[in-house]
Coordinates of C-alpha atoms and ligand atoms in Angstrom, one line a residue:
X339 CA 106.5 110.7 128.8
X340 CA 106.6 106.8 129.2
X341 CA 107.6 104.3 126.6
X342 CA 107.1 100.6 126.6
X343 CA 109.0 99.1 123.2
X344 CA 107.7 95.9 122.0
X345 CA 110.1 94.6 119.9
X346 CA 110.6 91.0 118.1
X347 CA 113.0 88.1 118.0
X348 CA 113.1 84.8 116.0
X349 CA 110.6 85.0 113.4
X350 CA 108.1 86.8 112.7
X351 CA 104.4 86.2 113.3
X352 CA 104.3 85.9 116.9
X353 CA 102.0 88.1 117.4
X354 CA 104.1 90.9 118.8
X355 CA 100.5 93.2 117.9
X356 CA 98.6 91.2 120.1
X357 CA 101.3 91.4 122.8
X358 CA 101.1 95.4 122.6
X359 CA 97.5 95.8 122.3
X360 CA 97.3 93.7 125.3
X361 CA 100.0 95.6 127.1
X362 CA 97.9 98.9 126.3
X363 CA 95.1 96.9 127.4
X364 CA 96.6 96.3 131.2
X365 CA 98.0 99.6 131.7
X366 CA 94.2 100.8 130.5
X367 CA 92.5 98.3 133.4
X368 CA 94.2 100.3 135.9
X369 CA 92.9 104.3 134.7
X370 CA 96.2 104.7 133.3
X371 CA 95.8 107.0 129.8
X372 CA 97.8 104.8 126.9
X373 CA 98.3 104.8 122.9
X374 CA 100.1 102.8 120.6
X375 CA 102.5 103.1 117.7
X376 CA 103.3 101.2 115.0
X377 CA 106.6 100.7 113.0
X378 CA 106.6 99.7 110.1
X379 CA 110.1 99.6 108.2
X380 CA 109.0 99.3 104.9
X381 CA 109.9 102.1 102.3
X382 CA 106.0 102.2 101.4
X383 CA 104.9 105.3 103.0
X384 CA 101.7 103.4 104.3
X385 CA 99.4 100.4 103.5
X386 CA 97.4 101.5 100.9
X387 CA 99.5 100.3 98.0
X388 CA 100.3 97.3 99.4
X389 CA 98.4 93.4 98.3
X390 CA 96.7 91.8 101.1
X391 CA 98.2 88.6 100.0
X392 CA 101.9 89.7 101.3
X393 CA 100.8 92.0 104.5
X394 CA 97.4 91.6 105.1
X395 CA 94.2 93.1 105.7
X396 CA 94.7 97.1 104.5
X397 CA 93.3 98.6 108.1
X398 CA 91.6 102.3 107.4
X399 CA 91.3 105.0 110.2
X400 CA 89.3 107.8 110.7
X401 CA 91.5 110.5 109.1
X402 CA 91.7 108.2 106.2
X403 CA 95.1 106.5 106.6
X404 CA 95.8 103.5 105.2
X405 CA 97.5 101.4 108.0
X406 CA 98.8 98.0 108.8
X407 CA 96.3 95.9 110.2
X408 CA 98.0 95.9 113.8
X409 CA 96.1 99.5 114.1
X410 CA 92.8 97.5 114.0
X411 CA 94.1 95.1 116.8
X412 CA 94.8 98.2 119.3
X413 CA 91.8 99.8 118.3
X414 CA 90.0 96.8 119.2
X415 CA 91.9 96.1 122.3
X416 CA 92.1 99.8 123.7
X417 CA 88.5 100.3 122.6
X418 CA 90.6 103.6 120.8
X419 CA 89.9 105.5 117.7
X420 CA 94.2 106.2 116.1
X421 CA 95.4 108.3 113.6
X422 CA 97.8 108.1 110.9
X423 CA 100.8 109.2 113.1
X424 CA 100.5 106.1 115.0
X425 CA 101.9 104.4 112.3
X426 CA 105.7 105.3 111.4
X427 CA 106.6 103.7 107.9
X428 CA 110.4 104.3 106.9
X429 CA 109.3 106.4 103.5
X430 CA 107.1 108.5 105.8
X431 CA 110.2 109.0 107.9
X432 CA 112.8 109.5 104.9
X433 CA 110.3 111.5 102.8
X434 CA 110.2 113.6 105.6
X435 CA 114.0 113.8 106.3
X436 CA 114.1 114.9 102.4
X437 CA 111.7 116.9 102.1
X438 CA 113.6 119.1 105.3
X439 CA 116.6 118.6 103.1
X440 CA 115.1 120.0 100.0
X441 CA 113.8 123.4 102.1
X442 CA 117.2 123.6 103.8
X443 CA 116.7 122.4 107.4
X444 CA 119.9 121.2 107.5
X445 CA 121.6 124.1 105.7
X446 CA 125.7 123.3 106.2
X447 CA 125.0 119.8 107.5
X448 CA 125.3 116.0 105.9
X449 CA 122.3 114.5 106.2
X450 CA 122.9 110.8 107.6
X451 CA 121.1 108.4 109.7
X452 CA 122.1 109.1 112.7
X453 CA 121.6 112.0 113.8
X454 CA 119.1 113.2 111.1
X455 CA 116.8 110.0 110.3
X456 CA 117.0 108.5 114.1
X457 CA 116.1 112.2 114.9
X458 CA 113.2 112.4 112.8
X459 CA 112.0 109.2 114.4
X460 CA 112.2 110.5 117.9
X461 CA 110.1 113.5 116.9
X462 CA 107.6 111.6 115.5
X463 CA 107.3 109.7 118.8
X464 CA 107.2 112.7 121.0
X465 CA 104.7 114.2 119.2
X466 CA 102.2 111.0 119.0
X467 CA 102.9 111.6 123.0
X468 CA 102.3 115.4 123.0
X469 CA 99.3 115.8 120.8
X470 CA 97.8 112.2 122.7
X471 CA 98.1 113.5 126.1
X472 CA 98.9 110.0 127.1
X473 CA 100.6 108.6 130.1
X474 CA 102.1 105.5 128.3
X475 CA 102.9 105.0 124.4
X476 CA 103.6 101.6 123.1
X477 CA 105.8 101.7 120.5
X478 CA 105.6 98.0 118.5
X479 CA 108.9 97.7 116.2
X480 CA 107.4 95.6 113.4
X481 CA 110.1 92.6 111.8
X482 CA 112.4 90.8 113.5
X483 CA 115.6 92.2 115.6
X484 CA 118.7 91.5 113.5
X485 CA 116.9 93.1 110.3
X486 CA 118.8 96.1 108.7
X487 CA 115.1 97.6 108.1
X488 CA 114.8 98.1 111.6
X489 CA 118.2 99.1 112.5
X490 CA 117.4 103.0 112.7
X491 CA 114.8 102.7 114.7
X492 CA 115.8 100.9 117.9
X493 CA 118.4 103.1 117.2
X494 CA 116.4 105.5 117.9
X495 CA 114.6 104.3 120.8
X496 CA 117.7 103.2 122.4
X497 CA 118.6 107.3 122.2
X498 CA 114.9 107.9 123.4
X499 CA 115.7 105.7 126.4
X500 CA 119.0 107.3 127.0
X501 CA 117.3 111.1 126.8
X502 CA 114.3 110.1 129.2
X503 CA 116.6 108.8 131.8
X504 CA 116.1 105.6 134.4
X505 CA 112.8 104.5 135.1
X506 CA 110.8 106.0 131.7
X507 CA 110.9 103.4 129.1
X508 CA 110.8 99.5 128.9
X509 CA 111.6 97.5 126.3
X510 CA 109.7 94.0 126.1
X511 CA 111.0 91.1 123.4
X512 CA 108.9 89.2 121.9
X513 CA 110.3 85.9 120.9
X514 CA 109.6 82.2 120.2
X515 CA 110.1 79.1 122.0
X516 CA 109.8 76.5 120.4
X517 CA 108.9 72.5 121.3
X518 CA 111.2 69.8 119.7
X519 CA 112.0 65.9 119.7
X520 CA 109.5 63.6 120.9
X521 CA 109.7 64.4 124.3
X522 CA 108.3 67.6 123.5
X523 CA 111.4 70.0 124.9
X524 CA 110.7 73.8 125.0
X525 CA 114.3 75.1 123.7
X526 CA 115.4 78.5 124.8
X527 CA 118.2 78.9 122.7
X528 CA 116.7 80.9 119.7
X529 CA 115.3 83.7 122.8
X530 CA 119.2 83.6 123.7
X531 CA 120.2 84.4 120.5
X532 CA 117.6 87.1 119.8
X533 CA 117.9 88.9 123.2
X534 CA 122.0 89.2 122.5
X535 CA 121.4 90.4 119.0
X536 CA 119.2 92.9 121.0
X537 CA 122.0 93.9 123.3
X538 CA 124.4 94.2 120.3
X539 CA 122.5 97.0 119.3
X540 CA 122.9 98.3 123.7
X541 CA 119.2 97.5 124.2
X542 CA 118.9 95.7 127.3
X543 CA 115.2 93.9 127.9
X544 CA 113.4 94.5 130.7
X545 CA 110.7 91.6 129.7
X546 CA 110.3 88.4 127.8
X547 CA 107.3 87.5 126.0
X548 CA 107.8 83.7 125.2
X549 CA 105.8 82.9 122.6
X550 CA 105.2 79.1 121.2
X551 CA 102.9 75.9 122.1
X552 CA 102.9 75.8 125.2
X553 CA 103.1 77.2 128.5
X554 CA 106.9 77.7 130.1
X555 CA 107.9 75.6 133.5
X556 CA 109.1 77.3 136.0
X557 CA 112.7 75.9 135.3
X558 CA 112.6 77.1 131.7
X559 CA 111.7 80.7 132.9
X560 CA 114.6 80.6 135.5
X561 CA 116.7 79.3 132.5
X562 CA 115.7 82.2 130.4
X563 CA 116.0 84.7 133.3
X564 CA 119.7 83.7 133.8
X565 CA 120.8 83.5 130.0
X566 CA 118.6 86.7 129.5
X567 CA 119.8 89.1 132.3
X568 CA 115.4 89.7 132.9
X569 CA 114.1 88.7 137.0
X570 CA 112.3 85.3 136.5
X571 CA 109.1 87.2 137.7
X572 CA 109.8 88.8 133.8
X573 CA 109.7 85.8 131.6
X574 CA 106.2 85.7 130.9
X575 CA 104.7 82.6 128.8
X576 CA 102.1 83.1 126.6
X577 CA 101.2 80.2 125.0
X578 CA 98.7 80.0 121.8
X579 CA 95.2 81.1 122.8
X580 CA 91.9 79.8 121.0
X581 CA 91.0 83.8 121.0
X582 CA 93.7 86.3 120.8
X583 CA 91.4 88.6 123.6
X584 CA 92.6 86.1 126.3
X585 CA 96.1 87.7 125.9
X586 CA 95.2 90.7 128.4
X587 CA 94.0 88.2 131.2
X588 CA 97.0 85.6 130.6
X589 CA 99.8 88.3 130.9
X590 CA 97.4 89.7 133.8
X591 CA 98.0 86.4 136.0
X592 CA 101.5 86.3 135.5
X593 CA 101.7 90.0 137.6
X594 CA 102.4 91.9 134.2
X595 CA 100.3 94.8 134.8
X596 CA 101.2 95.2 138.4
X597 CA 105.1 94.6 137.3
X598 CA 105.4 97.3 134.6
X599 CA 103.5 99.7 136.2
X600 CA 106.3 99.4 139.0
X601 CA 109.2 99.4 136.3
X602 CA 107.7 102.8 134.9
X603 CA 106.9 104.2 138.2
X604 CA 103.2 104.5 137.2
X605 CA 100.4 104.2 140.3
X606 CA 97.2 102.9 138.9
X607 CA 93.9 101.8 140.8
X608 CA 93.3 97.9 141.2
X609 CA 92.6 96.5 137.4
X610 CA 88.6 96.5 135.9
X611 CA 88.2 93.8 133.5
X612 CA 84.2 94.0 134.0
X613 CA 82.9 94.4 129.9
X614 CA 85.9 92.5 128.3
X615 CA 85.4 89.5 131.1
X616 CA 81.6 89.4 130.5
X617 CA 82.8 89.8 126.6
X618 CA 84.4 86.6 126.8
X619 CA 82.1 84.5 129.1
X620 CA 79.6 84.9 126.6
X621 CA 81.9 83.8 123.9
X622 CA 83.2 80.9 125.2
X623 CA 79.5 79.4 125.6
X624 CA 79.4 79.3 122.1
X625 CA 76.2 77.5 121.6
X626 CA 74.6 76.0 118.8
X627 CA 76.5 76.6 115.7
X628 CA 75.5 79.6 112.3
X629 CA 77.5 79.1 109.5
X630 CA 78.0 82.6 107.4
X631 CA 80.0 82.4 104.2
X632 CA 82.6 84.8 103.2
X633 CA 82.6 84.8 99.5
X634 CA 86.0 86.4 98.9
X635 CA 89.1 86.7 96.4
X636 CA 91.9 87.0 99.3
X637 CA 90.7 83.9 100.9
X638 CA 94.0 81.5 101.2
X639 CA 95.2 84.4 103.9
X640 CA 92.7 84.8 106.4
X641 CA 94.4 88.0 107.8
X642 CA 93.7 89.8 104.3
X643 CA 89.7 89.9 106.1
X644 CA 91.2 90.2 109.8
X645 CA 88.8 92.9 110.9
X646 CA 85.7 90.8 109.1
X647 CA 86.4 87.7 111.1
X648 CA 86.9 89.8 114.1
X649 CA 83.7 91.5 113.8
X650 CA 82.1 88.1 114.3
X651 CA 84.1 87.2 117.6
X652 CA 82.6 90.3 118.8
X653 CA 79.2 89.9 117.7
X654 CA 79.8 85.9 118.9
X655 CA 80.8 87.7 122.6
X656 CA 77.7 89.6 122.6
X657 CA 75.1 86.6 121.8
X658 CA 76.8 83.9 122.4
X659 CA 76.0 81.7 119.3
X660 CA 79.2 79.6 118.3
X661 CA 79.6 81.4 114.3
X662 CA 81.4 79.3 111.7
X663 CA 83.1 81.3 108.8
X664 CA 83.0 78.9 105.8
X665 CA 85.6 81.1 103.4
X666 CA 84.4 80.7 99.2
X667 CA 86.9 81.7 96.9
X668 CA 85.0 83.5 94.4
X669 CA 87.0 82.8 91.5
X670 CA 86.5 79.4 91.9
X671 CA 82.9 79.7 92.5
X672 CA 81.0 79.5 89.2
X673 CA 82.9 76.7 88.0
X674 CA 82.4 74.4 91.3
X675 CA 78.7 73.4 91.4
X676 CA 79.1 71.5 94.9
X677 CA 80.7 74.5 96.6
X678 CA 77.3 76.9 95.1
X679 CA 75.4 73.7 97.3
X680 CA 77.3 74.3 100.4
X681 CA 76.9 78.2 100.2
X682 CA 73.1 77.6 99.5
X683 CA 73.2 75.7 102.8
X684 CA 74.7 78.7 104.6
X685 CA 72.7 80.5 107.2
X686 CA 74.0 83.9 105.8
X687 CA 76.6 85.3 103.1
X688 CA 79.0 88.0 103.4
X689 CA 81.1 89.5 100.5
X690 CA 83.5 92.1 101.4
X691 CA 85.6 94.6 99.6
X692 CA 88.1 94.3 97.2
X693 CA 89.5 95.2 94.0
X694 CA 89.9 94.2 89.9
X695 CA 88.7 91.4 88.0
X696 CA 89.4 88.2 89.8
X697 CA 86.4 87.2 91.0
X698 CA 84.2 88.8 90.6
X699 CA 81.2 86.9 88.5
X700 CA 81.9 84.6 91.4
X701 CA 80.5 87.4 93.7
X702 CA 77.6 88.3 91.6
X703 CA 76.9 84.6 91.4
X704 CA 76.5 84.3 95.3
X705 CA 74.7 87.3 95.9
X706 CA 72.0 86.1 93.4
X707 CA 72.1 82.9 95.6
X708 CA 71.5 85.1 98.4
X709 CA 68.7 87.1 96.7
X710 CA 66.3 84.6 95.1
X711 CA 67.0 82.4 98.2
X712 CA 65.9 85.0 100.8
X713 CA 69.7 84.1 102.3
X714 CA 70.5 87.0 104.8
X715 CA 73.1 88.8 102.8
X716 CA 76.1 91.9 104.1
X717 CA 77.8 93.5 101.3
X718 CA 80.7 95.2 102.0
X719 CA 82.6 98.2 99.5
X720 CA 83.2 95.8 96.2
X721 CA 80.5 93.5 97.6
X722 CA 77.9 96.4 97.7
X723 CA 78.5 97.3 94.5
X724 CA 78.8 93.9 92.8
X725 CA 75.2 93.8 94.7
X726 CA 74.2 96.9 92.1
X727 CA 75.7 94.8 89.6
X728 CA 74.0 91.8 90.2
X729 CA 70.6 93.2 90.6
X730 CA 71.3 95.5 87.3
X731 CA 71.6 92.1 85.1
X732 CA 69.3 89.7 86.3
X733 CA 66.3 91.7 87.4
X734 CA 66.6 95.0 85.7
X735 CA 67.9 92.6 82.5
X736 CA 70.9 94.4 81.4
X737 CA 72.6 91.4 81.3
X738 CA 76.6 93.6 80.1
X739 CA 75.7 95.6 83.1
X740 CA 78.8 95.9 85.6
X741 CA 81.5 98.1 87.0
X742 CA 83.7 100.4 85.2
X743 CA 86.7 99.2 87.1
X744 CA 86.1 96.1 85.3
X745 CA 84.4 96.5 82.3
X746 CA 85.2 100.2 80.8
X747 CA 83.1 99.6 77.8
X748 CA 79.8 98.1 79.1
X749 CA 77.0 99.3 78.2
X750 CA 75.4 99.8 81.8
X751 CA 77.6 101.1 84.0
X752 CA 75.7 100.6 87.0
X753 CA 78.9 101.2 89.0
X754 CA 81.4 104.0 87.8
X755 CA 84.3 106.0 89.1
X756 CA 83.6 109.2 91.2
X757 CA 83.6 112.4 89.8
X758 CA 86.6 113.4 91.7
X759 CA 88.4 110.0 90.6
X760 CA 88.4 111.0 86.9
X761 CA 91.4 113.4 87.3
X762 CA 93.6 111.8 90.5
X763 CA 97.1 110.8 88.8
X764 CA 98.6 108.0 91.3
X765 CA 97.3 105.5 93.2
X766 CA 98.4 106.0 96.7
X767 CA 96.2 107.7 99.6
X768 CA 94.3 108.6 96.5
X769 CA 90.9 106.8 97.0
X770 CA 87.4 108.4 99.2
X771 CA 89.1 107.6 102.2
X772 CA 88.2 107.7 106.2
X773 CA 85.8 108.7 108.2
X774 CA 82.4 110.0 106.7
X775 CA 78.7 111.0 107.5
X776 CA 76.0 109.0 106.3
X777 CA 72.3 109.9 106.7
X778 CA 69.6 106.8 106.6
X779 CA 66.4 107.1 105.7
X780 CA 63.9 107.1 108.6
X781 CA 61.6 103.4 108.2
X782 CA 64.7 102.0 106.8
X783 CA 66.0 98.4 107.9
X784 CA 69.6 100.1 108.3
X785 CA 68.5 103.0 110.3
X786 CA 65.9 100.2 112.5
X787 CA 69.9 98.1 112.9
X788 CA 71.7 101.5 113.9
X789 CA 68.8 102.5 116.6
X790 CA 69.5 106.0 114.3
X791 CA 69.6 107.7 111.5
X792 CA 72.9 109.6 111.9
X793 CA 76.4 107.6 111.6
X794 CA 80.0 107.6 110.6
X795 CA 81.7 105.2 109.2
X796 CA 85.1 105.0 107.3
X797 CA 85.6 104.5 103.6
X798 CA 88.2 103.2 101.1
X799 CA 87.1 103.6 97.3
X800 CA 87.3 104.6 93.8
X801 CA 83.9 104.0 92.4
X802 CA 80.6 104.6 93.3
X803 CA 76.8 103.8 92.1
X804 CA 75.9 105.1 89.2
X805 CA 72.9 107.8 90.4
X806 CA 71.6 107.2 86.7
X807 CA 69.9 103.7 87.4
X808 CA 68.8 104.8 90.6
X809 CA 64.7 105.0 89.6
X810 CA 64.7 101.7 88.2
X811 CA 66.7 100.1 91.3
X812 CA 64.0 101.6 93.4
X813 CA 61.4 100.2 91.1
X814 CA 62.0 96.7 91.2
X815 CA 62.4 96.7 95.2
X816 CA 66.4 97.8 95.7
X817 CA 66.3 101.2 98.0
X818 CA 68.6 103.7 98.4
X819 CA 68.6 103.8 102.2
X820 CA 71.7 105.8 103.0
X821 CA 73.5 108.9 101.6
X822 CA 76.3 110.6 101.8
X823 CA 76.2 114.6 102.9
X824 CA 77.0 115.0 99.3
X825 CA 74.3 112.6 97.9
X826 CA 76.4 109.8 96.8
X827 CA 74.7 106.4 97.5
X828 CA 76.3 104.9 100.7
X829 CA 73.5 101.8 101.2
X830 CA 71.1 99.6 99.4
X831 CA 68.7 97.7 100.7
X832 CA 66.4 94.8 99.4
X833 CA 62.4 94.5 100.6
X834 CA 61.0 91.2 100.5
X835 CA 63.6 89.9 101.6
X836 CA 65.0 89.0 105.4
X837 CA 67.9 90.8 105.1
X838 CA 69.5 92.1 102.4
X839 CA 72.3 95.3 102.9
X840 CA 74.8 96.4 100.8
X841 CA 76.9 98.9 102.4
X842 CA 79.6 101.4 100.5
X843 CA 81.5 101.7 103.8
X844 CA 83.6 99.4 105.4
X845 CA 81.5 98.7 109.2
X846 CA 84.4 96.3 110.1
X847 CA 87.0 98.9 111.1
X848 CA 84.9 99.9 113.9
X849 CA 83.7 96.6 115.3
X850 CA 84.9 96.2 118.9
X851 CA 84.8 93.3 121.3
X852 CA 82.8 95.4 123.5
X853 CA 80.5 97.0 121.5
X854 CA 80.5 94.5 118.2
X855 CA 79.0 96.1 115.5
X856 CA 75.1 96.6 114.9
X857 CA 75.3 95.4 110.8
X858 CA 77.4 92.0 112.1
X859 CA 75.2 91.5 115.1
X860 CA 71.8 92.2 113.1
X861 CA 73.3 89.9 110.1
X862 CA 74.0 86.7 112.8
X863 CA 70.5 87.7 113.7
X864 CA 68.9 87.1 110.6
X865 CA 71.3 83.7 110.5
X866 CA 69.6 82.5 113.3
X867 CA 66.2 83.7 112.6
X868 CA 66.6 81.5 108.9
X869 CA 67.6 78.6 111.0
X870 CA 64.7 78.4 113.2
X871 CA 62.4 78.5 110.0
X872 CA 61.7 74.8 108.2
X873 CA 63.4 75.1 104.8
X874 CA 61.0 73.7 102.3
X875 CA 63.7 71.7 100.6
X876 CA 65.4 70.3 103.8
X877 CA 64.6 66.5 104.1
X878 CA 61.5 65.6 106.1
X879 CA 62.8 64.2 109.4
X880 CA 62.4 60.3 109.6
X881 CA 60.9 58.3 112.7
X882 CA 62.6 55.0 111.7
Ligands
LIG769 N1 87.1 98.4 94.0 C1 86.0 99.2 94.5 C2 86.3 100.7 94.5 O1 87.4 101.1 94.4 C3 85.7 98.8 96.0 C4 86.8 99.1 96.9 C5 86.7 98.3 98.2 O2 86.0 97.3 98.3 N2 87.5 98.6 99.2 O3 85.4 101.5 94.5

């Protein structure tokens, strides 16, 4: 068992994430097996509870876990599918130190943090590494070195190294450099003060990641080396990147992959970078320009749709096209009449998930837009079933019509809690979570997208259409094109129309760079298909 710790110094934010992805990502290039854990020291047990607006994007895997986003990043990176192991929360860790309390694990003994919790940490660990198989586990320490959240755990991993012996684990800090004064200086004393918090704790690095603007000189490496105790040849700069999929290839030139592997005593074949090269050739042509709007409620913090706006970098690294997100904020929305003009101008609209009230008329007001406009449309979870909800009122004229979550009382409620909702007590892990079958109809537009008529995808809900107003959906145009094994409806679809899907599930979580997802790539498809046609209300091109 191998062990490279990524931990943080500074602040946080630097993208310690994308560091370990692409860590996972070199060792990977050279045939050597990898996975990835994530701490989290937050007393949530996982994600699921948490708002988007403080943490971000909720990232679901295929057991159902509700995970911090970074598990969509190595995912993406590792090309990987995790599970909920891989990400370490302190509740899961203290519920489980309890819960061996309460049975009487520790008969005779006082439970305390160390042994008993830095224990439980280290078990966790090993048995990611056990039941993975895996040469290498990255262990990413989420916050910031110095934080008494995070305390127990490199507590624990400074045991783990001490147990595995010389030559098993490294530990790699993250931390910023920042550029001052009008000169522009790159100041190394903040990594200084990190890396000796670090070694208060007896963790010694064996890398620097330095973060900031731009890249490091040579005499602020050798600067860093000296105060740091690290070979020069293991300050490594990684400076801001227009697209975070760079990373692998900037850490690759500065002999990372070829230096850990030595530190860990690993022999791996010369590096392939063949896909994830071509992968970003074709994104960096960029040409021409789609615009697709993202109509959403969370949209002041882009991370809250991380997986969304990565879905597009993939699908812009598979056709090349340069895509614009223009983000709506659907509250706003009904009341601003020259924002409903820009979104009419939009090659395509995409409303994702989410939860509650806020927002939601906004929603139903673009995907009308979308409808009567013949505006290639993606709805996602909430945005699927605000579809329902939109179609219910204006063309089935049931004007109360909604969801339940919303509006208890309507009259119509063309969107209602599942059966198996009605009697679940608390709100967390409690949803139809994870990975489940769909079966599309044959003839369909989503089973022409998927080349198939068999898929899995991974859910996170409450609520689900309302199988009563099925017939008169189908009636007016709106097919059911996808069901669950269990006959719930999983995807609408909209004839006469260029594209028009509403999806229950959530296709983001299994976009990838190198194999974007079919709904994102067939939406930026339609985009460009609606560009190439004359509008009949654009203005007539003038000779003068
Ligand atoms: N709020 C809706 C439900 O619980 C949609 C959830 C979502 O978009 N993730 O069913």
């Amino acid at each position: 068992m191998k062990v490279v710790v990524v931990s943080g110094g500074v602040i946080s934010g630097l993208g310690k994430g994308i560091t370990t992805s692409s860590l996972g990502r070199l060792l990977k290039a050279r045939g050597i097996s990898v996975t990835i854990i994530k701490i989290d020291p937050y007393l949530n047990v996982d994600a699921g509870t948490m708002n988007p607006y403080q943490h971000g994007e909720v990232f679901v895997l295929d057991d159902g876990t509700e995970a911090d986003l970074d598990l969509g990043n190595y995912e993406r990176f590792l090309g990987q599918s995790l599970v909920g192991s891989h990400n370490l929360t302190t509740g899961k860790i203290y519920r489980s130190v309890i819960e061996k309390e309460r049975r009487g694990d520790y008969l005779g003994n006082t439970v305390q943090i160390i042994p008993h919790v830095t224990g439980e940490i280290k078990r966790a660990i090993r048995e990611v590494a056990q039941s993975t198989g895996a040469e290498v586990v990255l262990v990413e320490v989420g916050g910031t070195v110095g934080d008494i959240e995070s305390m127990p755990f490199l507590e624990a991993l400074r045991e783990l190294s001490y147990e595995l012996g010389e030559g098993q684990m490294a530990f790699v800090h993250t931390t910023l450099v920042p550029v001052v004064g009008p000169v522009g200086e790159s100041k190394t004393k903040p990594t200084q003060h990190s890396v000796r918090e670090l070694r208060a704790i007896g963790i010694r690095p064996t890398m620097i990641v330095a973060r900031g603007p731009a890249p490091l000189s040579a005499e602020i490496k050798s600067k860093i080396s000296l105060f740091c105790d690290v070979p020069p040849e293991a300050v490594i700069s990684v400076p801001d990147q227009a697209l975070i999929y760079e990373v692998p290839l900037v850490l690759e030139a500065q002999g990372v992959g070829a230096h850990l592997t030595k530190l860990l005593g690993l022999t791996g074949r010369e590096p392939e970078y063949g896909p994830w090269k071509e992968f970003l050739d074709t994104h960096r042509k960029g040409e021409g320009s789609v615009e697709v709007a993202v109509v959403g409620k969370y949209t002041e913090l882009r991370d809250a749709y991380l997986s969304h706006t990565e879905a597009f970098h993939h699908v812009q690294g598979r056709l090349g096209c340069a895509i614009h997100l223009s983000w709506y904020d659907a509250e706003d929305l009904p009341r601003d009449a020259s924002a409903m003009q820009r979104l009419e101008a939009s090659d395509a609209i995409l409303v994702p998930g989410g939860f509650g009230a806020r927002g939601v008329e906004g929603k139903v007001q673009a995907i009308e837009l979308a409808r009567t406009h013949g505006i290639p449309f993606l709805g996602v979870c909430y945005g699927f079933q605000m579809a329902a909800v939109e179609f219910a009122r204006n063309v089935l004229a049931l004007p109360k019509a909604n969801t339940s979550e919303v509006d208890p009382h309507t009259p119509d409620p063309v969107v209602c809690l599942l059966e198996e909702q009605k009697t679940v007590g608390g709100l967390g892990g409690s949803m139809r979570l994870g990975s489940q079958k769909v079966s599309l109809s044959e003839e369909s537009a989503v089973a022409r997208v998927y080349g198939r008529t068999e898929i899995w995808e991974r859910h996170r809900h409450r609520f689900e259409i309302n199988p009563a107003y099925l017939d008169r959906f189908r009636a007016h145009g709106l097919q059911v094109t996808g069901r669950s094994s269990d006959g719930r409806v999983e995807v609408l679809e909209l004839g006469e129309h260029p594209f028009f899907l509403g999806v229950q599930y959530h296709p983001e979580f299994l976009s990838r760079p190198e194999s974007p997802h079919p709904l994102y790539v067939a939406l930026v498809r339609a985009a460009l298909a609606r560009k190439e046609v004359p509008r009949p209300d654009a203005p007539t091109p003038s000779l003068a």
